[in-house]
mmCIF file of C-alpha atoms in Angstrom:
data_model
loop_
_atom_site.group_PDB
_atom_site.id
_atom_site.type_symbol
_atom_site.label_atom_id
_atom_site.label_comp_id
_atom_site.label_asym_id
_atom_site.label_seq_id
_atom_site.Cartn_x
_atom_site.Cartn_y
_atom_site.Cartn_z
ATOM 1 C CA MET A 630 7.236 62.192 1.221
ATOM 2 C CA GLY A 631 10.618 61.346 0.670
ATOM 3 C CA LEU A 632 13.830 63.416 -0.320
ATOM 4 C CA GLY A 633 11.385 63.222 -3.845
ATOM 5 C CA PHE A 634 22.840 62.182 -15.443
ATOM 6 C CA VAL A 635 45.514 57.967 -48.719
ATOM 7 C CA GLY A 636 45.581 59.187 -51.032
ATOM 8 C CA ALA A 637 46.382 58.328 -53.887
ATOM 9 C CA CYS A 638 49.034 59.731 -55.688
ATOM 10 C CA THR A 639 48.996 59.704 -59.666
ATOM 11 C CA LEU A 640 52.391 59.828 -61.305
ATOM 12 C CA ALA A 641 52.713 61.903 -65.094
ATOM 13 C CA CYS A 642 55.964 61.130 -67.100
ATOM 14 C CA SER A 643 57.111 62.889 -70.047
ATOM 15 C CA ASP A 644 59.713 60.783 -72.593
ATOM 16 C CA ALA A 645 62.073 63.141 -73.386
ATOM 17 C CA ALA A 646 62.509 62.762 -77.131
ATOM 18 C CA ALA A 647 65.608 61.514 -79.451
ATOM 19 C CA PRO A 648 67.679 64.559 -80.858
ATOM 20 C CA THR A 649 66.771 64.489 -84.364
ATOM 21 C CA GLU A 650 69.657 63.491 -87.639
ATOM 22 C CA ASP A 651 68.780 67.902 -88.647
ATOM 23 C CA GLU A 652 69.246 68.729 -84.781
ATOM 24 C CA GLY A 653 72.338 66.944 -84.918
ATOM 25 C CA ALA A 654 73.424 68.801 -87.833
ATOM 26 C CA ASP A 655 72.723 72.378 -86.242
ATOM 27 C CA GLU A 656 75.175 71.670 -83.881
ATOM 28 C CA VAL A 657 78.164 70.231 -85.172
ATOM 29 C CA GLY A 658 77.831 72.289 -88.510
ATOM 30 C CA GLN A 659 79.074 70.702 -91.884
ATOM 31 C CA THR A 660 81.444 67.718 -91.462
ATOM 32 C CA ASP A 661 82.191 64.577 -94.044
ATOM 33 C CA SER A 662 80.098 61.264 -93.871
ATOM 34 C CA SER A 663 82.897 60.035 -91.857
ATOM 35 C CA THR A 664 81.693 61.926 -88.819
ATOM 36 C CA ASP A 665 77.808 62.466 -89.627
ATOM 37 C CA THR A 666 78.361 58.519 -89.512
ATOM 38 C CA GLU A 667 79.706 58.580 -86.521
ATOM 39 C CA THR A 668 77.908 61.223 -84.463
ATOM 40 C CA GLU A 669 74.934 59.458 -85.735
ATOM 41 C CA THR A 670 75.948 56.035 -84.083
ATOM 42 C CA GLU A 671 76.819 58.216 -80.941
ATOM 43 C CA THR A 672 73.390 59.577 -80.761
ATOM 44 C CA GLY A 673 71.864 56.458 -81.561
ATOM 45 C CA GLU A 674 73.345 54.873 -78.800
ATOM 46 C CA SER A 675 72.816 58.312 -76.659
ATOM 47 C CA SER A 676 69.108 57.961 -77.284
ATOM 48 C CA SER A 677 69.415 53.834 -76.732
ATOM 49 C CA THR A 678 70.717 54.427 -73.345
ATOM 50 C CA GLU A 679 68.261 57.380 -72.368
ATOM 51 C CA THR A 680 65.754 55.054 -73.757
ATOM 52 C CA GLU A 681 66.444 52.096 -71.406
ATOM 53 C CA THR A 682 67.447 54.651 -68.534
ATOM 54 C CA GLU A 683 63.491 56.045 -68.586
ATOM 55 C CA THR A 684 62.205 51.965 -69.012
ATOM 56 C CA GLU A 685 64.194 51.164 -65.881
ATOM 57 C CA SER A 686 62.868 54.456 -64.125
ATOM 58 C CA SER A 687 59.182 53.476 -65.225
ATOM 59 C CA SER A 688 59.626 50.396 -63.561
ATOM 60 C CA GLU A 689 60.869 51.252 -60.549
ATOM 61 C CA THR A 690 57.731 53.959 -60.648
ATOM 62 C CA GLU A 691 55.452 51.093 -61.151
ATOM 63 C CA THR A 692 57.240 49.213 -58.748
ATOM 64 C CA ASP A 693 57.278 52.331 -55.993
ATOM 65 C CA THR A 694 53.373 52.312 -56.710
ATOM 66 C CA GLU A 695 52.837 48.124 -56.129
ATOM 67 C CA THR A 696 54.876 48.695 -52.736
ATOM 68 C CA GLY A 697 53.187 52.185 -51.594
ATOM 69 C CA THR A 698 49.993 50.377 -52.158
ATOM 70 C CA GLU A 699 50.352 47.584 -50.493
ATOM 71 C CA SER A 700 51.848 49.635 -47.637
ATOM 72 C CA ASP A 701 48.441 51.823 -47.472
ATOM 73 C CA THR A 702 47.278 48.543 -47.098
ATOM 74 C CA ASP A 703 48.880 47.478 -44.627
ATOM 75 C CA THR A 704 48.234 50.639 -42.331
ATOM 76 C CA ASP A 705 44.506 51.169 -43.069
ATOM 77 C CA GLU A 706 44.014 46.906 -41.479
ATOM 78 C CA SER A 707 45.939 47.904 -39.136
ATOM 79 C CA SER A 708 44.448 51.133 -38.425
ATOM 80 C CA SER A 709 41.281 49.469 -38.478
ATOM 81 C CA GLU A 710 42.076 46.872 -35.785
ATOM 82 C CA THR A 711 43.391 50.015 -33.189
ATOM 83 C CA GLN A 712 40.004 51.965 -33.593
ATOM 84 C CA ALA A 713 37.288 49.728 -32.056
ATOM 85 C CA PRO A 714 34.109 51.258 -30.734
ATOM 86 C CA PRO A 715 35.212 51.394 -26.705
ATOM 87 C CA CYS A 716 33.606 48.862 -24.583
ATOM 88 C CA ASN A 717 31.236 51.001 -22.168
ATOM 89 C CA ASN A 718 30.988 49.033 -18.791
ATOM 90 C CA THR A 719 30.408 51.967 -16.570
ATOM 91 C CA VAL A 720 27.587 51.802 -14.225
ATOM 92 C CA VAL A 721 26.977 54.789 -11.580
ATOM 93 C CA VAL A 722 24.640 55.070 -8.672
ATOM 94 C CA THR A 723 23.759 58.333 -7.305
ATOM 95 C CA GLY A 724 22.807 59.115 -3.287
ATOM 96 C CA TYR A 725 21.054 61.602 -0.865
ATOM 97 C CA TRP A 726 20.482 61.937 2.592
ATOM 98 C CA PRO A 727 21.174 58.843 4.419
ATOM 99 C CA PRO A 728 21.081 55.648 4.341
ATOM 100 C CA THR A 729 21.241 56.036 0.671
ATOM 101 C CA ASN A 730 24.993 57.892 1.338
ATOM 102 C CA GLU A 731 25.704 55.004 3.475
ATOM 103 C CA MET A 732 24.722 51.852 1.537
ATOM 104 C CA LEU A 733 26.987 53.452 -1.492
ATOM 105 C CA ARG A 734 29.722 54.048 0.575
ATOM 106 C CA PRO A 735 32.115 51.170 -0.726
ATOM 107 C CA TRP A 736 31.560 52.370 -4.885
ATOM 108 C CA SER A 737 33.312 55.707 -4.220
ATOM 109 C CA GLN A 738 36.522 56.786 -5.496
ATOM 110 C CA ASN A 739 36.839 59.542 -3.017
ATOM 111 C CA PRO A 740 39.710 58.652 -0.636
ATOM 112 C CA ASP A 741 37.291 60.840 1.948
ATOM 113 C CA GLN A 742 34.215 59.549 1.485
ATOM 114 C CA ASN A 743 35.818 55.739 1.280
ATOM 115 C CA PRO A 744 38.814 55.220 3.467
ATOM 116 C CA GLU A 745 39.101 51.498 2.970
ATOM 117 C CA GLY A 746 39.046 52.018 -0.631
ATOM 118 C CA TRP A 747 37.174 51.240 -3.683
ATOM 119 C CA MET A 748 35.182 47.991 -4.720
ATOM 120 C CA GLY A 749 33.792 48.897 -7.411
ATOM 121 C CA ALA A 750 35.787 47.147 -10.270
ATOM 122 C CA ASN A 751 34.021 44.046 -12.708
ATOM 123 C CA TRP A 752 30.971 44.292 -10.067
ATOM 124 C CA HIS A 753 30.617 40.170 -9.035
ATOM 125 C CA ASP A 754 32.422 39.385 -12.291
ATOM 126 C CA HIS A 755 29.861 41.087 -14.038
ATOM 127 C CA GLY A 756 32.606 43.172 -16.063
ATOM 128 C CA TYR A 757 30.854 46.220 -15.218
ATOM 129 C CA ASP A 758 32.723 48.917 -13.199
ATOM 130 C CA VAL A 759 30.541 50.597 -10.611
ATOM 131 C CA TYR A 760 30.739 54.223 -9.039
ATOM 132 C CA ALA A 761 29.260 56.080 -6.747
ATOM 133 C CA PHE A 762 28.075 59.730 -5.802
ATOM 134 C CA PHE A 763 26.663 61.080 -2.859
ATOM 135 C CA PRO A 764 26.543 64.064 -0.248
ATOM 136 C CA GLU A 765 28.016 64.115 2.991
ATOM 137 C CA PHE A 766 26.182 65.694 6.167
ATOM 138 C CA PRO A 767 28.422 67.346 8.477
ATOM 139 C CA PRO A 768 28.526 68.005 11.654
ATOM 140 C CA ASP A 769 26.698 64.777 12.800
ATOM 141 C CA GLY A 770 25.913 63.326 9.353
ATOM 142 C CA ASP A 771 22.625 63.668 10.140
ATOM 143 C CA PRO A 772 19.996 65.667 7.867
ATOM 144 C CA THR A 773 17.147 65.405 10.404
ATOM 145 C CA ASN A 774 19.216 67.714 12.859
ATOM 146 C CA ASP A 775 18.649 70.408 10.546
ATOM 147 C CA GLU A 776 15.661 72.483 9.139
ATOM 148 C CA LEU A 777 15.148 71.726 5.573
ATOM 149 C CA GLY A 778 17.413 74.284 3.584
ATOM 150 C CA ASP A 779 20.137 74.706 6.351
ATOM 151 C CA PRO A 780 23.918 73.676 5.793
ATOM 152 C CA GLY A 781 23.175 70.199 7.564
ATOM 153 C CA ALA A 782 20.473 69.168 5.367
ATOM 154 C CA VAL A 783 21.804 70.238 2.276
ATOM 155 C CA GLY A 784 24.534 68.591 2.571
ATOM 156 C CA SER A 785 28.599 70.065 2.282
ATOM 157 C CA PRO A 786 29.856 71.667 -0.821
ATOM 158 C CA GLU A 787 32.829 69.435 -1.259
ATOM 159 C CA SER A 788 30.717 66.465 -1.791
ATOM 160 C CA ASP A 789 28.227 66.182 -4.445
ATOM 161 C CA LEU A 790 25.501 66.549 -5.249
ATOM 162 C CA GLN A 791 23.936 68.397 -2.308
ATOM 163 C CA VAL A 792 20.712 68.466 -1.632
ATOM 164 C CA ASP A 793 19.818 71.817 -3.609
ATOM 165 C CA TYR A 794 18.462 71.907 -7.555
ATOM 166 C CA GLN A 795 21.213 74.015 -8.683
ATOM 167 C CA ASP A 796 24.079 71.889 -7.085
ATOM 168 C CA THR A 797 22.339 69.011 -7.904
ATOM 169 C CA SER A 798 21.512 69.940 -11.848
ATOM 170 C CA GLN A 799 25.077 70.976 -12.083
ATOM 171 C CA ASP A 800 26.672 67.919 -10.758
ATOM 172 C CA PHE A 801 24.433 65.732 -11.836
ATOM 173 C CA TRP A 802 25.308 66.223 -15.471
ATOM 174 C CA ALA A 803 29.367 67.164 -15.018
ATOM 175 C CA ILE A 804 29.127 63.178 -13.615
ATOM 176 C CA VAL A 805 27.191 61.835 -16.293
ATOM 177 C CA ASP A 806 29.246 63.119 -19.132
ATOM 178 C CA GLU A 807 32.472 62.258 -17.636
ATOM 179 C CA TYR A 808 31.433 58.758 -17.030
ATOM 180 C CA ALA A 809 28.924 58.205 -19.613
ATOM 181 C CA PRO A 810 27.113 55.588 -18.117
ATOM 182 C CA ALA A 811 25.354 52.039 -19.187
ATOM 183 C CA ILE A 812 23.375 51.727 -16.137
ATOM 184 C CA LEU A 813 22.175 54.278 -14.301
ATOM 185 C CA ILE A 814 20.360 54.060 -10.955
ATOM 186 C CA THR A 815 19.639 56.862 -8.655
ATOM 187 C CA THR A 816 18.557 57.138 -4.963
ATOM 188 C CA SER A 817 17.225 58.568 -2.047
ATOM 189 C CA ARG A 818 15.693 58.701 0.938
ATOM 190 C CA GLY A 819 11.813 57.438 1.094
ATOM 191 C CA GLY A 820 9.105 56.731 3.934
ATOM 192 C CA GLU A 821 7.819 54.072 5.943
ATOM 193 C CA ILE A 822 8.316 51.145 2.521
ATOM 194 C CA GLY A 823 11.861 50.017 2.583
ATOM 195 C CA TRP A 824 12.583 49.281 -0.775
ATOM 196 C CA GLU A 825 10.914 51.602 -3.255
ATOM 197 C CA LEU A 826 10.703 50.888 -6.826
ATOM 198 C CA GLU A 827 10.024 54.115 -8.914
ATOM 199 C CA ALA A 828 7.614 53.037 -11.815
ATOM 200 C CA VAL A 829 7.082 56.567 -13.614
ATOM 201 C CA GLU A 830 8.922 60.023 -13.163
ATOM 202 C CA GLY A 831 8.013 63.743 -13.647
ATOM 203 C CA GLY A 832 4.276 64.976 -15.039
ATOM 204 C CA HIS A 833 3.977 67.307 -12.275
ATOM 205 C CA ALA A 834 1.601 70.524 -12.722
ATOM 206 C CA ALA A 835 1.334 72.637 -9.376
ATOM 207 C CA GLY A 836 3.312 75.806 -11.262
ATOM 208 C CA GLY A 837 1.102 76.393 -13.999
ATOM 209 C CA PRO A 838 2.412 77.887 -17.076
ATOM 210 C CA GLN A 839 5.638 78.174 -14.899
ATOM 211 C CA PRO A 840 7.788 74.868 -14.948
ATOM 212 C CA ALA A 841 9.727 76.125 -11.802
ATOM 213 C CA LEU A 842 7.131 75.822 -9.255
ATOM 214 C CA ASP A 843 5.989 72.455 -10.142
ATOM 215 C CA TRP A 844 8.365 71.928 -7.542
ATOM 216 C CA TYR A 845 8.505 72.097 -3.890
ATOM 217 C CA PRO A 846 10.998 74.686 -2.964
ATOM 218 C CA ASP A 847 14.342 73.602 -1.404
ATOM 219 C CA GLY A 848 15.186 76.388 1.200
ATOM 220 C CA TYR A 849 18.516 77.072 0.198
ATOM 221 C CA GLY A 850 20.141 80.339 -1.297
ATOM 222 C CA GLU A 851 18.858 82.865 -3.136
ATOM 223 C CA VAL A 852 17.006 81.068 -5.539
ATOM 224 C CA ILE A 853 14.772 78.144 -4.219
ATOM 225 C CA PHE A 854 13.140 77.061 -6.943
ATOM 226 C CA PRO A 855 14.740 75.287 -10.382
ATOM 227 C CA THR A 856 14.565 78.366 -12.717
ATOM 228 C CA GLN A 857 15.506 78.885 -16.041
ATOM 229 C CA ASP A 858 18.704 80.429 -15.115
ATOM 230 C CA SER A 859 19.793 79.137 -12.059
ATOM 231 C CA ILE A 860 19.725 75.337 -13.745
ATOM 232 C CA GLU A 861 21.788 73.739 -16.606
ATOM 233 C CA ALA A 862 19.962 73.512 -19.868
ATOM 234 C CA ARG A 863 19.220 70.085 -20.160
ATOM 235 C CA SER A 864 17.316 70.250 -17.299
ATOM 236 C CA TRP A 865 15.354 73.399 -17.927
ATOM 237 C CA ALA A 866 13.910 71.073 -20.907
ATOM 238 C CA GLY A 867 13.081 68.166 -19.102
ATOM 239 C CA ILE A 868 11.526 69.727 -16.413
ATOM 240 C CA SER A 869 9.520 72.150 -19.342
ATOM 241 C CA THR A 870 8.652 69.241 -20.770
ATOM 242 C CA TYR A 871 7.836 66.285 -18.981
ATOM 243 C CA ARG A 872 5.101 68.248 -16.973
ATOM 244 C CA GLN A 873 1.725 68.554 -16.693
ATOM 245 C CA GLY A 874 0.984 64.533 -16.679
ATOM 246 C CA ASP A 875 3.629 64.209 -19.921
ATOM 247 C CA GLN A 876 6.135 61.390 -17.969
ATOM 248 C CA LEU A 877 8.673 59.310 -18.938
ATOM 249 C CA PRO A 878 8.611 55.170 -17.734
ATOM 250 C CA SER A 879 11.611 53.903 -15.420
ATOM 251 C CA GLN A 880 13.480 51.833 -17.764
ATOM 252 C CA LEU A 881 14.679 49.088 -14.874
ATOM 253 C CA PRO A 882 13.377 45.462 -15.080
ATOM 254 C CA LEU A 883 11.053 46.188 -12.134
ATOM 255 C CA GLU A 884 9.639 43.078 -11.490
ATOM 256 C CA ALA A 885 12.791 41.100 -10.902
ATOM 257 C CA ILE A 886 14.275 43.577 -9.182
ATOM 258 C CA LEU A 887 11.069 43.010 -6.581
ATOM 259 C CA ASP A 888 11.198 39.269 -6.589
ATOM 260 C CA ALA A 889 14.636 39.740 -5.884
ATOM 261 C CA THR A 890 14.870 41.756 -3.124
ATOM 262 C CA ALA A 891 11.785 40.763 -1.559
ATOM 263 C CA ALA A 892 13.234 37.149 -1.434
ATOM 264 C CA LEU A 893 15.837 38.406 1.049
ATOM 265 C CA ASN A 894 12.773 38.712 3.075
ATOM 266 C CA LEU A 895 14.754 42.562 4.850
ATOM 267 C CA THR A 896 12.397 44.851 4.349
ATOM 268 C CA THR A 897 9.118 45.920 2.642
ATOM 269 C CA VAL A 898 9.566 45.767 -1.449
ATOM 270 C CA ALA A 899 7.226 48.074 -3.311
ATOM 271 C CA ILE A 900 6.753 49.463 -6.706
ATOM 272 C CA ASP A 901 5.398 52.666 -6.815
ATOM 273 C CA GLN A 902 3.275 53.454 -9.912
ATOM 274 C CA GLU A 903 3.232 57.201 -9.279
ATOM 275 C CA THR A 904 6.456 60.091 -9.527
ATOM 276 C CA SER A 905 9.305 59.963 -6.934
ATOM 277 C CA GLY A 906 7.298 63.543 -6.365
ATOM 278 C CA ASN A 907 8.162 67.055 -6.437
ATOM 279 C CA PHE A 908 11.567 67.634 -4.374
ATOM 280 C CA LEU A 909 14.594 66.683 -5.285
ATOM 281 C CA SER A 910 14.032 62.608 -5.087
ATOM 282 C CA GLY A 911 11.610 63.708 -8.147
ATOM 283 C CA PHE A 912 14.118 65.854 -9.652
ATOM 284 C CA MET A 913 16.908 63.324 -9.441
ATOM 285 C CA GLY A 914 14.964 60.857 -10.739
ATOM 286 C CA LEU A 915 13.188 62.265 -13.594
ATOM 287 C CA HIS A 916 17.378 63.280 -14.622
ATOM 288 C CA GLY A 917 18.427 59.833 -15.251
ATOM 289 C CA LEU A 918 15.224 59.069 -17.174
ATOM 290 C CA LEU A 919 16.263 62.255 -19.115
ATOM 291 C CA TYR A 920 19.737 60.870 -19.614
ATOM 292 C CA ASN A 921 18.591 57.454 -20.971
ATOM 293 C CA LEU A 922 16.756 59.563 -23.175
ATOM 294 C CA GLU A 923 19.909 61.339 -24.759
ATOM 295 C CA ALA A 924 22.651 58.525 -24.176
ATOM 296 C CA GLU A 925 22.495 56.130 -26.957
ATOM 297 C CA ASP A 926 24.632 53.554 -25.201
ATOM 298 C CA ASN A 927 22.547 54.056 -21.592
ATOM 299 C CA LEU A 928 20.609 50.908 -21.563
ATOM 300 C CA ALA A 929 18.508 51.023 -18.057
ATOM 301 C CA ALA A 930 18.098 53.962 -15.625
ATOM 302 C CA GLY A 931 15.956 54.349 -13.015
ATOM 303 C CA HIS A 932 15.014 55.792 -9.089
ATOM 304 C CA ILE A 933 14.549 53.853 -6.172
ATOM 305 C CA HIS A 934 13.475 55.370 -2.522
ATOM 306 C CA VAL A 935 14.851 54.013 0.613
ATOM 307 C CA GLY A 936 13.571 53.696 3.879
ATOM 308 C CA PHE A 937 14.365 56.507 6.173
ATOM 309 C CA GLY A 938 14.144 53.709 8.939
ATOM 310 C CA LEU A 939 16.522 50.784 7.262
ATOM 311 C CA PRO A 940 19.746 49.916 8.629
ATOM 312 C CA VAL A 941 22.833 50.546 5.964
ATOM 313 C CA ASP A 942 23.593 46.775 6.017
ATOM 314 C CA ASP A 943 20.408 45.896 5.295
ATOM 315 C CA ALA A 944 20.188 48.974 2.558
ATOM 316 C CA ARG A 945 23.446 47.843 0.937
ATOM 317 C CA ALA A 946 22.412 44.300 0.631
ATOM 318 C CA LEU A 947 19.613 45.619 -1.454
ATOM 319 C CA ILE A 948 21.104 47.745 -3.384
ATOM 320 C CA GLU A 949 23.954 44.912 -4.135
ATOM 321 C CA THR A 950 21.370 42.198 -5.298
ATOM 322 C CA THR A 951 19.211 45.547 -7.576
ATOM 323 C CA LEU A 952 23.519 45.516 -8.909
ATOM 324 C CA ASP A 953 23.051 42.088 -9.195
ATOM 325 C CA VAL A 954 19.352 41.308 -11.370
ATOM 326 C CA VAL A 955 19.738 44.632 -13.316
ATOM 327 C CA LEU A 956 23.476 43.492 -14.957
ATOM 328 C CA GLU A 957 22.364 39.966 -15.335
ATOM 329 C CA ALA A 958 19.427 41.705 -17.762
ATOM 330 C CA HIS A 959 22.579 43.919 -19.725
ATOM 331 C CA PRO A 960 25.141 40.848 -19.771
ATOM 332 C CA LEU A 961 28.511 42.439 -21.566
ATOM 333 C CA ASP A 962 28.708 41.902 -24.883
ATOM 334 C CA CYS A 963 32.452 43.489 -25.703
ATOM 335 C CA GLU A 964 35.617 43.054 -23.697
ATOM 336 C CA PRO A 965 36.331 46.029 -21.110
#
């Protein structure tokens, strides 16, 4: 068994009433007819002036309203042009024990893990950017020198995805929540088969009524099973749902990957119709498919077991070919 996330504003205008002859008489008292005539004339001129002023004001108001409408329209059009949905061109690949961590090193942006520099930008001109996450195994990089659960086999706490249910659960969801990958490929070390494509995940039943006991103990820390209070809520929901025969199928183009990788003649290549197992491989593989279910813009996800004796250069050639096949199956239809 191998090691097996604008408003419109309405203006109301009221016309000011011109003073009448009676109102004018009240203000100036009883005068001769000449005075009355002059007063009426002046009052009439004043009323006319006020009316013209109101007419001009009304015209200005209408003009301002029309100008505002045009401005609003321009603003709305500009806003719609600048609020286009983002182009998701992110690929995440994860690893565990060697050779998986070593084969993914060129796609890490961590300078401590990849001092030669990240090579994931616009991978092979597909338009996608590829990011890798994996643990380190000090002091010698070889977990086979250590017992299961020992620090040398679990991985450094300073790196991602320790071989531990609690750390893997926490790190996985942190990674996918930040990067929101359109493509997600998880890998781990397997057995004799060099490149083993896993067709399904989940469905374990060893724990009876307790989902945590479906999984093999990781031997690390006080909590060695993925219990409800020790892992992320989404992890618990997943392992509680997809068990006792309920499984999730891989969302990778398995047959196309099989054909392309087998043609390299580097190692044995196969599609495994069972699961990645009930250790950390299967736990991680299930998480990838859980994310695929959750994320609307995740186009593909799945798990690959990498043979424990496969040379790193061969493993890297196989993951490169696998990436090419998957990205060709999902050509980018937007500008990154």
